[in-house]
CSV table of C-alpha atoms in Angstrom, one decimal:
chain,number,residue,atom,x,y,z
A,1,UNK,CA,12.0,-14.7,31.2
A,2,UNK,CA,8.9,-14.3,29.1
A,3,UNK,CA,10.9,-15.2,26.1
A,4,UNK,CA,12.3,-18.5,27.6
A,5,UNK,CA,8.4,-19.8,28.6
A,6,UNK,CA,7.4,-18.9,25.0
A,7,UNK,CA,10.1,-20.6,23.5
A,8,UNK,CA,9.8,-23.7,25.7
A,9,UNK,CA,5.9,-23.5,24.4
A,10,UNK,CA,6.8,-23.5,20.8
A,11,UNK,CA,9.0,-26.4,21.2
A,12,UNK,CA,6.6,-28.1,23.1
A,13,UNK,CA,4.1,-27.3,20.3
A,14,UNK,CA,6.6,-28.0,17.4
A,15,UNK,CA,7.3,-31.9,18.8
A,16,UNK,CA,3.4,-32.6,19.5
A,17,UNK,CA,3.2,-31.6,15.7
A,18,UNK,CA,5.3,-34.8,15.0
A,19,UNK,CA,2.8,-37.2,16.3
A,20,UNK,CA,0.0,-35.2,14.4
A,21,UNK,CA,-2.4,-38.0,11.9
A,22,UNK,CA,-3.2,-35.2,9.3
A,23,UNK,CA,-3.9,-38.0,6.1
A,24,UNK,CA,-6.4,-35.3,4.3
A,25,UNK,CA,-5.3,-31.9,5.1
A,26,UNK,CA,-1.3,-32.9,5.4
A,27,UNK,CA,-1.5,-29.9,7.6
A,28,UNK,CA,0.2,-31.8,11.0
A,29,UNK,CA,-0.4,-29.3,14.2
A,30,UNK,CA,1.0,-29.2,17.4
A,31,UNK,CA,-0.3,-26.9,20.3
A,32,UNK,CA,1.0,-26.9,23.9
A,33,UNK,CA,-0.7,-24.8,26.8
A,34,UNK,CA,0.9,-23.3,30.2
A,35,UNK,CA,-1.2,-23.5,32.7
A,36,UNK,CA,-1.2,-21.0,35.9
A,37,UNK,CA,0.1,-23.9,38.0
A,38,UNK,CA,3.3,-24.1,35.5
A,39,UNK,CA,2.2,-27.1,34.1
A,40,UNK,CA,3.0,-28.0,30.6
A,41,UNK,CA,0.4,-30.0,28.4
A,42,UNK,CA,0.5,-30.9,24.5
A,43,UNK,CA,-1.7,-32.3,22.1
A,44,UNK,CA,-1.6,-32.5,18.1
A,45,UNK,CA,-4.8,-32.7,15.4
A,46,UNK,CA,-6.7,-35.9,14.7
A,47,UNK,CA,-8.1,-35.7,11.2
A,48,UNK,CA,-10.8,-38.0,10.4
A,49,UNK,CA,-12.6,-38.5,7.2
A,50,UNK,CA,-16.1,-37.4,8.5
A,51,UNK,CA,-14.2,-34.0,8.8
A,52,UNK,CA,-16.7,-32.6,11.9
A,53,UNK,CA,-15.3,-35.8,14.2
A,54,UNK,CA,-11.8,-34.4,13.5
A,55,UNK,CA,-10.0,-33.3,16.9
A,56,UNK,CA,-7.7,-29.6,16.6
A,57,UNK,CA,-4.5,-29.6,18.5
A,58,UNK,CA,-5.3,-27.0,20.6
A,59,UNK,CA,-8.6,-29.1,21.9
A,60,UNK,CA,-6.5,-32.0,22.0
A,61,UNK,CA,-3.9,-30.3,24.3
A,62,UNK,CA,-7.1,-28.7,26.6
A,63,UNK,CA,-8.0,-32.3,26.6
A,64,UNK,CA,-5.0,-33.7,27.9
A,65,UNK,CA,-4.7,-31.1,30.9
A,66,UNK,CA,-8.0,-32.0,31.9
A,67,UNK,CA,-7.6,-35.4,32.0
A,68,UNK,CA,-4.8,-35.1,34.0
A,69,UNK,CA,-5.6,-32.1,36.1
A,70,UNK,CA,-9.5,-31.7,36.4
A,71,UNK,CA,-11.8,-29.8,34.5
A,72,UNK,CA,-10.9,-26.4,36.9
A,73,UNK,CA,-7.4,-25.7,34.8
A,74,UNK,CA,-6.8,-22.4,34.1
A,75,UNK,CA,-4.8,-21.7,30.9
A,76,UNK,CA,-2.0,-19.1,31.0
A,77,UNK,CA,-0.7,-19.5,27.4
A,78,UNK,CA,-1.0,-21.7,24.6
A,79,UNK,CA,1.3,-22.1,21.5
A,80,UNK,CA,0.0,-23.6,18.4
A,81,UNK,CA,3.2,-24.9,15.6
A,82,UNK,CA,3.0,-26.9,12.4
A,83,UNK,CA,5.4,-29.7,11.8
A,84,UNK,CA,7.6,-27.7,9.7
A,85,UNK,CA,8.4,-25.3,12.6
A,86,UNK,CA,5.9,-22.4,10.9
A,87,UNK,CA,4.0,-20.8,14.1
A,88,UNK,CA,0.3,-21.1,14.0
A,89,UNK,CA,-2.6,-19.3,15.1
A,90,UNK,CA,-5.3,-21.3,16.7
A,91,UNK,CA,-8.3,-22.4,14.9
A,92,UNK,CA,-10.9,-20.5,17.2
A,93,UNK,CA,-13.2,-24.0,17.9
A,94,UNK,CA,-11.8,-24.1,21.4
């Protein structure tokens, strides 16, 4: 069972990859979280050229489950992919 949630994560994280805007790094990331409730949430890096505005995928993902959820989520598990498929480790801001 473990393997099935981690592959569904990775997936999750390979597709958010796709909508990555990565114009200076080319480096397009996905990440997608588990929460404990089972929820599923995404998100993808937003590079900009004043490089410390730029938003990672895994904050972008954290993001989008507290804007849909409320700022008391708790995260069970969080996958981090690039848009080639290559499995990434997160950055560490978040």
């Amino acid at each position: 069972m473990i393997k099935v949630f981690h592959e569904e994560l990775y997936e999750k994280a390979k597709e958010a990859s796709l909508l990555a805007y990565a114009p200076y790094s080319g480096l397009r990331v996905g990440a997608a979280l588990l929460t404990e409730e089972g929820d599923f949430f995404s998100g993808c890096n937003i590079e900009n050229a004043s490089y410390g505005l730029s938003l990672c995928a895994e904050r972008s993902a954290i993001a989008n489950a507290i804007s849909a959820k409320g700022g008391k989520i708790r995260i069970r598990a969080i996958a981090c992919a690039e848009s080639e498929g290559q499995v990434l480790t997160p950055c560490g801001a978040c």
